[in-house]
Short mmCIF file of C-alpha atoms and ligand atoms in Angstrom, two decimals:
data_model
loop_
_atom_site.label_atom_id
_atom_site.label_comp_id
_atom_site.label_asym_id
_atom_site.label_seq_id
_atom_site.Cartn_x
_atom_site.Cartn_y
_atom_site.Cartn_z
CA MET A 3 19.01 49.68 -160.56
CA LYS A 4 18.84 47.97 -163.96
CA LEU A 5 21.95 47.83 -166.08
CA LYS A 6 21.03 48.10 -169.74
CA LEU A 7 22.89 48.61 -172.96
CA ASP A 8 22.76 52.28 -173.84
CA ALA A 9 21.15 52.47 -177.30
CA GLU A 10 23.29 55.42 -178.32
CA ASN A 11 26.45 53.90 -177.06
CA LYS A 12 26.85 50.65 -178.93
CA THR A 13 30.47 50.45 -177.86
CA MET A 14 29.09 49.80 -174.36
CA HIS A 15 31.93 51.78 -172.96
CA ASN A 16 30.10 53.43 -170.11
CA THR A 17 27.82 50.51 -169.45
CA SER A 18 30.78 48.25 -169.39
CA ASN A 19 32.46 50.34 -166.72
CA VAL A 20 29.30 50.31 -164.63
CA ILE A 21 28.99 46.53 -164.90
CA ARG A 22 32.61 46.00 -164.02
CA THR A 23 32.45 48.21 -160.97
CA THR A 24 29.16 46.66 -159.85
CA VAL A 25 30.31 43.08 -160.32
CA ASP A 26 33.67 43.75 -158.67
CA THR A 27 31.96 45.28 -155.66
CA ILE A 28 29.45 42.46 -155.30
CA VAL A 29 32.09 39.78 -155.73
CA GLU A 30 34.07 41.44 -152.92
CA GLU A 31 31.00 41.74 -150.70
CA ILE A 32 29.47 38.28 -150.91
CA PRO A 33 31.00 35.90 -148.35
CA ILE A 34 32.50 32.61 -149.47
CA ALA A 35 31.81 29.14 -148.13
CA ASP A 36 35.27 27.62 -148.60
CA MET A 37 34.29 24.02 -149.24
CA HIS A 38 37.71 22.34 -149.15
CA THR A 39 40.72 23.38 -147.06
CA HIS A 40 43.37 21.90 -144.79
CA ILE A 41 43.09 24.51 -142.05
CA TYR A 42 41.82 23.92 -138.53
CA PRO A 43 40.65 25.73 -135.41
CA PRO A 44 43.07 26.25 -132.48
CA SER A 45 41.90 23.10 -130.68
CA PHE A 46 43.75 21.13 -133.37
CA GLY A 47 47.06 22.41 -131.96
CA SER A 48 50.01 21.99 -134.31
CA LEU A 49 47.74 20.86 -137.16
CA LEU A 50 46.76 24.50 -137.58
CA LEU A 51 49.52 26.13 -139.65
CA TRP A 52 49.87 29.89 -139.85
CA GLY A 53 52.48 32.63 -140.14
CA ILE A 54 55.24 33.63 -142.50
CA ASP A 55 57.47 30.56 -142.10
CA GLU A 56 54.57 28.24 -142.88
CA LEU A 57 53.59 30.38 -145.85
CA LEU A 58 57.11 30.21 -147.25
CA THR A 59 57.43 26.46 -146.74
CA TYR A 60 54.06 25.64 -148.33
CA HIS A 61 54.65 22.49 -150.37
CA TYR A 62 53.88 24.32 -153.62
CA LEU A 63 56.94 26.48 -152.85
CA ILE A 64 59.09 23.56 -151.72
CA ALA A 65 58.60 21.93 -155.13
CA GLU A 66 59.48 25.21 -156.79
CA VAL A 67 62.62 25.88 -154.78
CA MET A 68 63.89 22.36 -155.34
CA GLN A 69 63.71 22.99 -159.05
CA ALA A 70 65.36 26.40 -158.82
CA ALA A 71 68.15 25.92 -156.25
CA PRO A 72 70.96 23.48 -155.57
CA LEU A 73 70.33 21.99 -152.11
CA PRO A 74 69.49 18.24 -152.11
CA VAL A 75 66.04 17.76 -150.66
CA GLU A 76 67.31 15.51 -147.82
CA THR A 77 69.44 18.44 -146.65
CA LEU A 78 66.49 20.81 -146.86
CA TRP A 79 64.43 18.53 -144.60
CA LYS A 80 67.21 18.64 -141.97
CA LEU A 81 66.88 22.41 -141.63
CA THR A 82 64.51 23.99 -139.13
CA ARG A 83 61.25 25.40 -140.45
CA ARG A 84 62.66 28.92 -140.21
CA GLU A 85 65.85 27.97 -142.06
CA GLN A 86 63.78 26.35 -144.80
CA ALA A 87 61.72 29.52 -145.05
CA ASP A 88 64.91 31.61 -145.31
CA TYR A 89 66.15 29.32 -148.06
CA VAL A 90 62.92 29.66 -150.05
CA TRP A 91 62.96 33.42 -149.53
CA GLU A 92 66.57 33.71 -150.68
CA HIS A 93 66.17 31.61 -153.82
CA LEU A 94 62.64 32.40 -154.95
CA PHE A 95 62.20 35.98 -153.77
CA VAL A 96 65.67 37.52 -153.61
CA ARG A 97 67.73 35.85 -156.33
CA ARG A 98 64.89 35.96 -158.85
CA SER A 99 61.59 37.79 -159.04
CA PRO A 100 58.77 35.92 -157.28
CA ILE A 101 56.41 35.73 -160.21
CA SER A 102 54.92 32.26 -159.77
CA GLU A 103 51.40 32.10 -158.34
CA ALA A 104 52.60 30.51 -155.09
CA CYS A 105 55.27 33.20 -154.59
CA ARG A 106 52.91 36.00 -155.50
CA GLY A 107 50.50 34.54 -152.97
CA VAL A 108 52.94 35.10 -150.10
CA LEU A 109 53.29 38.74 -151.12
CA THR A 110 49.52 39.23 -151.38
CA CYS A 111 49.18 37.85 -147.84
CA MET A 112 51.84 40.20 -146.54
CA GLN A 113 50.24 43.13 -148.28
CA SER A 114 46.84 42.23 -146.91
CA LEU A 115 48.32 42.27 -143.40
CA GLY A 116 49.78 45.73 -143.98
CA PHE A 117 53.43 44.98 -144.75
CA ASP A 118 55.35 46.92 -147.33
CA ALA A 119 56.54 44.20 -149.71
CA ALA A 120 59.14 46.59 -151.13
CA LYS A 121 61.13 46.31 -147.90
CA ARG A 122 61.80 42.63 -148.62
CA ASN A 123 62.10 42.04 -144.93
CA LEU A 124 61.06 38.87 -143.10
CA LYS A 125 62.00 40.14 -139.65
CA GLU A 126 59.06 42.47 -139.37
CA ALA A 127 56.65 39.76 -140.47
CA ARG A 128 58.08 37.26 -137.98
CA LEU A 129 57.71 39.76 -135.18
CA TYR A 130 54.11 40.50 -136.20
CA PHE A 131 53.14 36.82 -136.18
CA SER A 132 54.85 36.14 -132.87
CA GLU A 133 52.65 38.81 -131.28
CA GLN A 134 49.30 37.54 -132.56
CA ASN A 135 46.63 35.95 -130.42
CA ILE A 136 45.50 33.02 -132.56
CA ASP A 137 41.78 33.33 -131.83
CA GLU A 138 41.76 36.98 -132.80
CA TYR A 139 44.02 36.33 -135.75
CA ILE A 140 41.66 33.69 -137.16
CA GLU A 141 38.87 36.25 -137.03
CA THR A 142 41.06 38.84 -138.73
CA VAL A 143 41.91 36.46 -141.55
CA PHE A 144 38.34 35.23 -142.14
CA ARG A 145 37.04 38.79 -142.03
CA LYS A 146 39.67 40.18 -144.40
CA ALA A 147 39.23 37.26 -146.80
CA ASN A 148 35.44 37.55 -146.45
CA VAL A 149 35.11 33.81 -145.97
CA SER A 150 32.19 32.80 -143.75
CA TYR A 151 33.54 29.35 -142.92
CA ALA A 152 36.09 26.79 -144.09
CA VAL A 153 35.49 23.09 -144.46
CA MET A 154 38.40 21.14 -142.99
CA THR A 155 39.88 17.86 -144.23
CA ASN A 156 39.38 15.46 -141.33
CA ASP A 157 41.30 12.24 -141.56
CA PRO A 158 40.49 9.59 -138.93
CA PHE A 159 43.51 7.60 -140.14
CA ASP A 160 45.82 10.34 -138.92
CA GLY A 161 46.89 9.66 -135.34
CA ALA A 162 47.41 13.31 -134.41
CA GLU A 163 44.00 14.28 -135.71
CA ARG A 164 42.30 11.31 -134.07
CA ASN A 165 43.74 12.39 -130.79
CA VAL A 166 42.25 15.88 -131.17
CA TRP A 167 38.79 14.51 -131.87
CA LYS A 168 38.97 12.20 -128.88
CA THR A 169 40.41 14.59 -126.33
CA ASN A 170 40.46 18.22 -127.27
CA TYR A 171 37.99 19.01 -130.04
CA ASP A 172 36.22 22.29 -129.58
CA GLU A 173 33.59 23.27 -132.10
CA HIS A 174 34.42 26.54 -133.83
CA PRO A 175 31.95 28.67 -135.81
CA ARG A 176 34.43 29.21 -138.66
CA PHE A 177 35.22 25.52 -139.25
CA LYS A 178 33.13 22.59 -140.42
CA ALA A 179 34.17 18.98 -140.86
CA ALA A 180 34.57 16.72 -143.89
CA LEU A 181 35.35 13.04 -143.37
CA ARG A 182 38.32 12.03 -145.52
CA ILE A 183 38.87 8.35 -146.12
CA ASP A 184 41.72 7.88 -148.64
CA PRO A 185 43.30 4.77 -147.07
CA LEU A 186 39.97 2.91 -147.14
CA LEU A 187 39.84 3.14 -150.92
CA SER A 188 43.50 2.66 -151.79
CA ASN A 189 44.60 -0.70 -150.44
CA TRP A 190 42.39 -2.98 -148.40
CA GLU A 191 45.22 -4.81 -146.63
CA THR A 192 46.73 -1.59 -145.34
CA ALA A 193 43.30 -0.19 -144.52
CA SER A 194 42.34 -3.29 -142.53
CA ASN A 195 45.52 -2.98 -140.47
CA LEU A 196 44.75 0.65 -139.77
CA LEU A 197 41.18 -0.22 -138.79
CA ARG A 198 42.37 -2.90 -136.40
CA GLU A 199 44.77 -0.42 -134.77
CA GLN A 200 41.68 1.60 -133.88
CA GLY A 201 39.85 -1.41 -132.51
CA PHE A 202 37.73 -2.09 -135.61
CA GLU A 203 38.35 -5.79 -136.10
CA ALA A 204 38.38 -6.14 -139.88
CA GLY A 205 40.25 -9.16 -141.24
CA PRO A 206 42.74 -9.02 -144.11
CA SER A 207 40.20 -10.38 -146.58
CA LEU A 208 37.17 -8.29 -147.40
CA THR A 209 34.39 -10.52 -146.09
CA ASP A 210 30.83 -9.41 -145.39
CA SER A 211 31.69 -9.02 -141.76
CA ALA A 212 34.68 -6.80 -142.68
CA LEU A 213 32.28 -4.64 -144.69
CA THR A 214 30.07 -4.32 -141.63
CA VAL A 215 33.11 -3.20 -139.66
CA VAL A 216 33.92 -0.54 -142.28
CA ARG A 217 30.39 0.76 -142.01
CA ARG A 218 30.65 0.88 -138.23
CA PHE A 219 33.91 2.79 -138.56
CA LEU A 220 32.28 5.37 -140.86
CA ASP A 221 29.31 5.76 -138.54
CA ALA A 222 31.48 6.12 -135.46
CA TRP A 223 33.56 8.90 -137.05
CA ALA A 224 30.58 10.63 -138.59
CA ASP A 225 28.86 10.67 -135.18
CA ARG A 226 31.92 12.35 -133.79
CA MET A 227 32.69 14.78 -136.62
CA ASN A 228 29.29 15.56 -138.08
CA PRO A 229 30.84 15.92 -141.55
CA LEU A 230 29.27 17.96 -144.34
CA TYR A 231 30.46 15.37 -146.82
CA LEU A 232 32.62 12.29 -147.23
CA ALA A 233 35.76 12.75 -149.36
CA VAL A 234 38.48 10.81 -151.10
CA SER A 235 41.36 11.65 -153.43
CA LEU A 236 42.09 9.07 -156.10
CA HIS A 237 44.75 8.06 -158.60
CA PRO A 238 43.92 8.79 -162.26
CA ASN A 239 43.54 5.05 -162.86
CA PHE A 240 40.43 4.97 -160.63
CA ARG A 241 37.90 2.51 -162.07
CA TYR A 242 34.28 2.02 -161.13
CA PRO A 243 32.91 -0.55 -161.08
CA ASP A 244 35.69 -3.10 -161.07
CA ASP A 245 36.40 -6.32 -159.21
CA THR A 246 38.60 -4.80 -156.51
CA PRO A 247 37.81 -4.26 -152.83
CA ARG A 248 37.40 -0.57 -153.63
CA THR A 249 34.21 -1.10 -155.63
CA ARG A 250 32.82 -3.40 -152.94
CA ILE A 251 33.52 -0.83 -150.24
CA ILE A 252 31.97 1.93 -152.33
CA ASP A 253 28.86 -0.16 -153.05
CA SER A 254 28.36 -1.75 -149.66
CA CYS A 255 29.60 0.95 -147.30
CA ILE A 256 30.27 4.39 -148.76
CA LEU A 257 27.18 4.92 -150.87
CA PRO A 258 24.63 3.51 -148.40
CA PHE A 259 26.36 5.45 -145.62
CA ALA A 260 26.23 8.71 -147.64
CA GLN A 261 22.57 8.08 -148.43
CA ASP A 262 21.60 7.29 -144.87
CA ARG A 263 23.40 10.41 -143.63
CA ASP A 264 22.12 12.46 -146.57
CA ILE A 265 25.56 13.82 -147.44
CA PRO A 266 27.45 13.97 -150.76
CA PHE A 267 30.51 11.91 -151.62
CA ALA A 268 33.37 14.11 -152.88
CA LEU A 269 35.76 12.56 -155.38
CA MET A 270 39.05 14.30 -156.11
CA ILE A 271 40.55 12.38 -158.99
CA GLY A 272 43.87 12.58 -160.78
CA VAL A 273 46.65 12.62 -158.19
CA LYS A 274 49.67 10.36 -158.59
CA LYS A 275 50.99 10.21 -155.05
CA LEU A 276 54.72 10.62 -154.44
CA ILE A 277 56.06 10.40 -157.98
CA ASN A 278 59.14 11.90 -156.37
CA PRO A 279 58.96 10.43 -152.85
CA GLY A 280 61.88 12.48 -151.48
CA LEU A 281 59.82 15.64 -151.82
CA LYS A 282 57.14 14.24 -149.47
CA LEU A 283 53.96 16.36 -149.69
CA ALA A 284 55.52 18.28 -152.59
CA GLY A 285 56.21 15.08 -154.51
CA ASP A 286 52.78 14.31 -156.00
CA GLY A 287 52.00 14.40 -159.72
CA VAL A 288 48.99 14.52 -161.99
CA GLY A 289 47.37 12.27 -164.60
CA LYS A 290 44.31 12.21 -166.81
CA THR A 291 41.46 10.01 -165.72
CA ASP A 292 38.77 8.15 -167.63
CA LEU A 293 35.52 9.89 -166.79
CA SER A 294 33.34 6.97 -167.76
CA ASN A 295 33.95 5.80 -164.20
CA VAL A 296 32.35 8.94 -162.74
CA GLU A 297 29.60 8.52 -165.31
CA ASN A 298 28.96 4.97 -164.04
CA LEU A 299 28.78 6.18 -160.45
CA CYS A 300 26.33 8.95 -161.26
CA LEU A 301 24.16 6.78 -163.47
CA GLN A 302 24.03 3.76 -161.22
CA HIS A 303 23.46 5.74 -158.02
CA PRO A 304 20.94 8.50 -158.71
CA ALA A 305 20.08 8.70 -155.02
CA ASN A 306 23.68 9.66 -154.16
CA ARG A 307 25.19 13.09 -154.74
CA PHE A 308 28.77 13.47 -156.01
CA LEU A 309 31.00 16.50 -155.64
CA VAL A 310 33.78 16.11 -158.20
CA THR A 311 37.06 17.89 -158.86
CA LEU A 312 39.70 16.67 -161.30
CA LEU A 313 43.38 17.46 -161.26
CA SER A 314 44.09 17.22 -164.95
CA ARG A 315 43.38 20.23 -167.13
CA GLU A 316 42.55 17.85 -170.00
CA ASN A 317 39.62 16.38 -168.06
CA GLN A 318 37.79 19.65 -167.42
CA HIS A 319 35.65 19.84 -170.53
CA GLU A 320 34.43 16.27 -170.15
CA LEU A 321 33.50 16.99 -166.55
CA CYS A 322 31.30 19.87 -167.72
CA VAL A 323 29.58 17.58 -170.22
CA LEU A 324 28.95 14.99 -167.52
CA ALA A 325 27.56 17.61 -165.15
CA ARG A 326 25.04 18.56 -167.86
CA LYS A 327 23.79 14.97 -167.87
CA PHE A 328 23.69 14.18 -164.19
CA PRO A 329 22.02 16.49 -161.68
CA ASN A 330 23.61 14.40 -158.91
CA LEU A 331 27.06 15.62 -160.02
CA MET A 332 28.44 18.96 -158.87
CA PRO A 333 31.82 20.04 -160.26
CA PHE A 334 33.92 22.04 -157.83
CA GLY A 335 37.10 24.06 -157.63
CA CYS A 336 40.26 24.48 -159.66
CA TRP A 337 42.33 22.00 -157.75
CA TRP A 338 46.02 22.34 -156.79
CA PHE A 339 48.07 22.58 -160.03
CA LEU A 340 45.01 24.16 -161.68
CA ASN A 341 44.84 26.92 -159.08
CA VAL A 342 46.78 29.42 -161.19
CA PRO A 343 45.23 32.46 -162.90
CA SER A 344 45.41 31.36 -166.53
CA ILE A 345 43.79 28.00 -165.83
CA ILE A 346 41.21 29.29 -163.34
CA GLU A 347 40.14 31.77 -165.98
CA GLU A 348 39.87 29.08 -168.65
CA ILE A 349 37.98 26.59 -166.47
CA THR A 350 35.62 29.19 -165.03
CA ARG A 351 34.76 30.48 -168.49
CA GLU A 352 34.21 26.96 -169.81
CA ARG A 353 32.01 26.05 -166.85
CA MET A 354 29.90 29.19 -167.12
CA GLU A 355 29.44 28.67 -170.84
CA MET A 356 28.41 25.05 -170.40
CA LEU A 357 26.69 25.03 -167.02
CA GLY A 358 25.52 28.58 -166.47
CA LEU A 359 25.71 29.15 -162.73
CA SER A 360 25.38 25.53 -161.59
CA PHE A 361 28.84 24.73 -160.31
CA ILE A 362 31.17 25.61 -157.45
CA PRO A 363 33.88 27.74 -159.04
CA GLN A 364 36.57 27.46 -156.43
CA HIS A 365 37.80 26.14 -153.10
CA SER A 366 40.99 27.48 -151.52
CA ASP A 367 42.71 24.24 -150.49
CA ALA A 368 44.52 26.49 -148.00
CA ARG A 369 47.00 24.56 -145.87
CA VAL A 370 48.13 27.64 -144.02
CA LEU A 371 45.45 29.84 -142.48
CA ASP A 372 46.87 33.06 -143.93
CA GLN A 373 46.54 31.67 -147.46
CA LEU A 374 42.87 32.61 -147.37
CA LEU A 375 44.22 36.14 -147.77
CA TYR A 376 45.61 35.41 -151.21
CA LYS A 377 43.80 32.45 -152.67
CA TRP A 378 40.41 34.11 -152.44
CA PRO A 379 41.31 37.61 -153.66
CA HIS A 380 43.17 36.09 -156.61
CA SER A 381 40.26 33.84 -157.57
CA ARG A 382 37.60 36.45 -156.84
CA ARG A 383 39.19 38.79 -159.32
CA ILE A 384 39.16 36.19 -162.08
CA ILE A 385 35.61 35.06 -161.38
CA ALA A 386 34.46 38.71 -161.45
CA ASN A 387 36.19 39.24 -164.75
CA VAL A 388 34.56 36.23 -166.40
CA LEU A 389 31.16 37.15 -164.97
CA CYS A 390 31.48 40.68 -166.38
CA ASP A 391 32.13 39.35 -169.85
CA LYS A 392 29.09 37.12 -169.58
CA TYR A 393 26.80 39.92 -168.38
CA GLU A 394 28.05 42.12 -171.20
CA ASP A 395 27.26 39.40 -173.71
CA LEU A 396 23.77 39.15 -172.22
CA MET A 397 23.20 42.87 -172.43
CA ARG A 398 24.14 42.88 -176.09
CA THR A 399 20.94 40.86 -176.61
CA GLY A 400 18.88 43.58 -174.92
CA TRP A 401 18.60 41.66 -171.64
CA THR A 402 18.85 43.73 -168.48
CA VAL A 403 20.65 42.73 -165.32
CA SER A 404 19.84 44.24 -161.95
CA VAL A 405 22.17 44.58 -159.02
CA GLU A 406 19.97 42.07 -157.23
CA ASP A 407 20.36 39.62 -160.12
CA ILE A 408 24.13 39.86 -159.85
CA ARG A 409 24.04 39.49 -156.09
CA ARG A 410 21.85 36.37 -156.36
CA ASP A 411 24.14 34.84 -159.01
CA VAL A 412 27.31 35.46 -157.02
CA MET A 413 25.70 34.01 -153.90
CA ARG A 414 24.95 30.86 -155.84
CA LEU A 415 28.56 30.57 -156.93
CA PHE A 416 30.08 31.45 -153.56
CA SER A 417 27.89 29.45 -151.18
CA LYS A 418 24.39 28.44 -152.26
CA ASN A 419 25.35 25.85 -154.86
CA PHE A 420 27.48 24.10 -152.29
CA GLU A 421 25.00 24.40 -149.46
CA SER A 422 22.01 23.26 -151.42
CA PHE A 423 23.98 20.26 -152.66
CA LEU A 424 24.44 19.24 -149.02
CA SER A 425 21.61 17.86 -146.97
CA ALA A 426 18.35 19.79 -147.05
CA ASP A 427 18.62 20.69 -143.36
CA PHE A 428 22.04 22.37 -143.64
O1 RAT B 1 46.50 21.00 -152.70
C1 RAT B 1 47.14 20.41 -151.84
O2 RAT B 1 47.59 20.96 -150.85
C2 RAT B 1 47.39 18.94 -152.00
O3 RAT B 1 48.50 18.59 -151.29
C3 RAT B 1 46.34 18.04 -151.45
O4 RAT B 1 46.11 18.34 -150.13
C4 RAT B 1 45.02 17.97 -152.06
O5 RAT B 1 44.39 19.21 -152.10
C5 RAT B 1 44.19 16.98 -151.29
O6 RAT B 1 43.24 17.38 -150.60
O7 RAT B 1 44.52 15.80 -151.39
ZN1 ZN B 2 43.19 19.47 -150.53
#
């Protein structure tokens, strides 16, 4: 079927309805490759978070409740997980309407699982989760969210995670690995201590032999994890190149490693860690970065591929401009504080207008399995909306769009752009 502007109906009223219904349906139907999450298969034990108490104590909601309610954060941390969840429920859902995106997300999850949100009852949800078999539940969630697989965040500097990889790891068709290396690029002294703890004998000064050790470390973990990409999150003051150990590690270890393995390097730039340390995971902030550093990386290393997401809203336009200049740069996602409807809409529109279909519109960043049930439906709806506007604009020129065209475009956005940016033999 071709969708075409009806010559007699310049208002495009009918056509517009057809496009909207068609795009909505296709956007629902095409599975997503969720390229950055913090969820795990069951073999990761307690690292896999799921269920209503985890949903309610998501760090986005902890930050929100601390701002809205009186309890000092140290007291909150002393409560059990369930008590914390009750506290969040009481203050963010009962004493005021839960209109923030993170609150709304919990309700979308509950609705997706068949609960009547109007009952405002946690008991029923707790009972439901306590009766689930986790393997079946994972399938239910992925199927309902129409996500084909999720890429994990795999941190070899985390003792609990290391232990899983060494003793208990069980490959799971819904989960793929990404090797995350933040400590390596934040402070060499700390990193070298952590490497030594794992038997990688790197000294406190970054000599050539220490660089060889770093490379061995990366190879050892990549052999074990088979990561789709290498990833780091960085402070907004990230500079490249500079005369710090970070640049030397990037030049001598990270980039050659990524080239040899034929995988991209993902940079997530703009996080100010622990600006309020008491809040722990909920205590991070945001800052603008200078994109000439990403420009330098892309220009100086054309044989490397860079997946880039930026935390500051103010950096988004510049990132689009850079992506137009460097085919080895792929912008992805609306990260963390940007993952709210008004900003997703703005960024998606801007990216489509500047890059066409050559970007990865979203990742879920789910930390709790069930969050796939809200993050994706919320984003899908916005992406569909922006796409509709763009197809309508096209049709005003006399261009026609077939159902197959739309399907192909959505597949690019939802999986192909990511997968073709990975190694050719994905
Ligand atoms: O979005 C989040 O949950 C953040 O806490 C971070 O995990 C961030 O996404 C990251 O990967 O560093
Ligand atoms: Zn993340």
